[in-house]
Amino acid sequence: SVCAEAYNPDDDEDEDFEPRVVHSKSDEQRRRLQDACRDILLFKTLDQEQFSEVLDGMFQVLVKPQEHIINQGEDGDNFYVIERGVYDVIVLIDGVGKCVGTYDNKGSFGELALMYNTPRSATIMATQEGALWGLDRVTFHRLIVKNNANKRKMYEAFIECVPLLKALELSERMKIVDVVGMRAFKDEECIITQGEKADCFYIVESGQVKIMIVSKTKAGQLDNAEVEIARCSRGQYFGELALVTNKPRAASVYAVGDTKCLVIDIQAFERLLGSCKEIMKRNISQYENQLVALFGSSVDLKH
Ligand code: 1OR
Ligand code: 1OR
């Protein structure tokens, strides 16, 4: 198939009749697997039955320090979910391997070669002992790639009207749809906590969020009350600041009413939204002016 071509699930109905792969697991293993998979974005748009088939199909892989789980340029065999361990993402740049990112005890990798039938785009190396859960390419295709056709139908129109993404090519926007997760939040539910480490980025699909900060006074006293500084609604994004600046979350974010957000993980953010970073940076430079307008110059931020 052609890279990034919309997948047509009717092309290979036969796959549905292939025997389902089940790797048996102890209760304890299944519990650890479920924990590892809880926040995997690619699984967030599966229904219960599809998700439990994914869990059935996964198998444990134990790795040693320096072990290459994936080598750039090779064909794709499995998709991996991290149970524990630290993994470097290494990309050849002018013939030299350069570490461009790290997975720290969570996340997943190896979806690209399986989704687009392309060679592995990076090398993934364990820097310490670790444990992974693998999913073979046939099962990945049957459950995840097929679901992507539905995802494109569901989110294409929405993604098309997100102002931030206007600068991207259509094919780039569709690649975002392929890897996004959808998360629903209840009224007042906390989406981001100020001061925490960041690993993803959000776009509001429905409902609203409010951005709140804990500030300190000029005297350096912490005023622990949270103050609302902004709201975001459909089509607007938040959670970019920590990713762009490499700092902890600058504010907390809460749902206002029932709210749904598209979620993009940090690796996909780096890979697919790099060309939108200039727009984000320009908007970030406005934050400070807004801050002064809101509180005067006598208040600054905790972080
Ligand atoms: P894959 O099947 O191509 C390597 O095998 C995997 O590394 C890839 O799927 C992704 O899951 C993961 N660029 C490409 N692949 C990446 C990247 C990445 N990060 C993780 N993977 N970039 C780094 C972003 C932090 C962009 C580098 C230029
Ligand atoms: P984050 O990753 O730091 C919290 O997680 C998010 O809240 C942050 O990314 C931004 O998306 C958002 N004005 C508008 N939005 C903000 C502001 C802000 N701070 C954080 N976010 N500020 C100006 C106040 C009128 C504060 C500037 C630091």
PDB file of C-alpha atoms and ligand atoms in Angstrom, residues 192 211 229-230 238-242 249-251 253 287 290-291 294 301, ligand 2:
ATOM      1  CA  ILE A 192      -3.321  19.084  33.490  1.00  0.00           C
ATOM      2  CA  ILE A 211      -6.686  27.434  32.618  1.00  0.00           C
ATOM      3  CA  ILE A 229      -6.395  33.044  33.305  1.00  0.00           C
ATOM      4  CA  ALA A 230      -7.962  31.766  30.100  1.00  0.00           C
ATOM      5  CA  PHE A 238      -3.489  23.829  25.207  1.00  0.00           C
ATOM      6  CA  GLY A 239      -0.589  22.025  26.855  1.00  0.00           C
ATOM      7  CA  GLU A 240       1.922  23.167  24.222  1.00  0.00           C
ATOM      8  CA  LEU A 241       3.950  25.447  26.479  1.00  0.00           C
ATOM      9  CA  ALA A 242       5.698  22.729  28.504  1.00  0.00           C
ATOM     10  CA  ARG A 249       3.310  22.528  33.195  1.00  0.00           C
ATOM     11  CA  ALA A 250       2.876  26.306  33.716  1.00  0.00           C
ATOM     12  CA  ALA A 251      -0.785  26.060  34.709  1.00  0.00           C
ATOM     13  CA  VAL A 253      -6.340  22.900  33.255  1.00  0.00           C
ATOM     14  CA  TYR A 287       1.053  35.075  27.213  1.00  0.00           C
ATOM     15  CA  GLN A 290      -1.791  38.955  28.829  1.00  0.00           C
ATOM     16  CA  LEU A 291      -0.344  38.178  32.233  1.00  0.00           C
ATOM     17  CA  LEU A 294      -4.418  40.605  34.006  1.00  0.00           C
ATOM     18  CA  LEU A 301       4.513  32.850  38.327  1.00  0.00           C
TER      19      LEU A 301
HETATM   20  P1  1OR B   2       1.458  23.823  29.569  1.00  0.00           P
HETATM   21  O1  1OR B   2       2.045  22.671  28.891  1.00  0.00           O
HETATM   22  O2  1OR B   2       2.324  24.692  30.395  1.00  0.00           O
HETATM   23  C1  1OR B   2      -0.722  24.338  30.887  1.00  0.00           C
HETATM   24  O3  1OR B   2       0.201  23.349  30.455  1.00  0.00           O
HETATM   25  C2  1OR B   2      -1.245  25.089  29.676  1.00  0.00           C
HETATM   26  O4  1OR B   2      -2.055  26.209  29.966  1.00  0.00           O
HETATM   27  C3  1OR B   2      -0.070  25.709  28.924  1.00  0.00           C
HETATM   28  O5  1OR B   2       0.757  24.718  28.427  1.00  0.00           O
HETATM   29  C4  1OR B   2      -0.779  26.599  27.974  1.00  0.00           C
HETATM   30  O6  1OR B   2      -1.369  25.866  26.932  1.00  0.00           O
HETATM   31  C5  1OR B   2      -1.834  27.138  28.907  1.00  0.00           C
HETATM   32  N1  1OR B   2      -2.075  32.195  28.995  1.00  0.00           N
HETATM   33  C6  1OR B   2      -2.742  31.295  28.256  1.00  0.00           C
HETATM   34  N2  1OR B   2      -2.576  29.978  28.363  1.00  0.00           N
HETATM   35  C7  1OR B   2      -1.680  29.585  29.229  1.00  0.00           C
HETATM   36  C8  1OR B   2      -0.951  30.491  30.028  1.00  0.00           C
HETATM   37  C9  1OR B   2      -1.179  31.831  29.893  1.00  0.00           C
HETATM   38  N3  1OR B   2      -0.166  29.795  30.785  1.00  0.00           N
HETATM   39  C10 1OR B   2      -0.380  28.503  30.478  1.00  0.00           C
HETATM   40  N4  1OR B   2      -1.322  28.386  29.535  1.00  0.00           N
HETATM   41  N5  1OR B   2      -0.514  32.787  30.651  1.00  0.00           N
HETATM   42  C11 1OR B   2      -0.880  34.143  30.493  1.00  0.00           C
HETATM   43  C12 1OR B   2      -1.927  34.482  31.505  1.00  0.00           C
HETATM   44  C13 1OR B   2      -2.926  35.453  31.012  1.00  0.00           C
HETATM   45  C14 1OR B   2       0.514  32.458  31.645  1.00  0.00           C
HETATM   46  C15 1OR B   2       1.875  32.584  31.047  1.00  0.00           C
HETATM   47  C16 1OR B   2       2.899  31.709  31.657  1.00  0.00           C
END
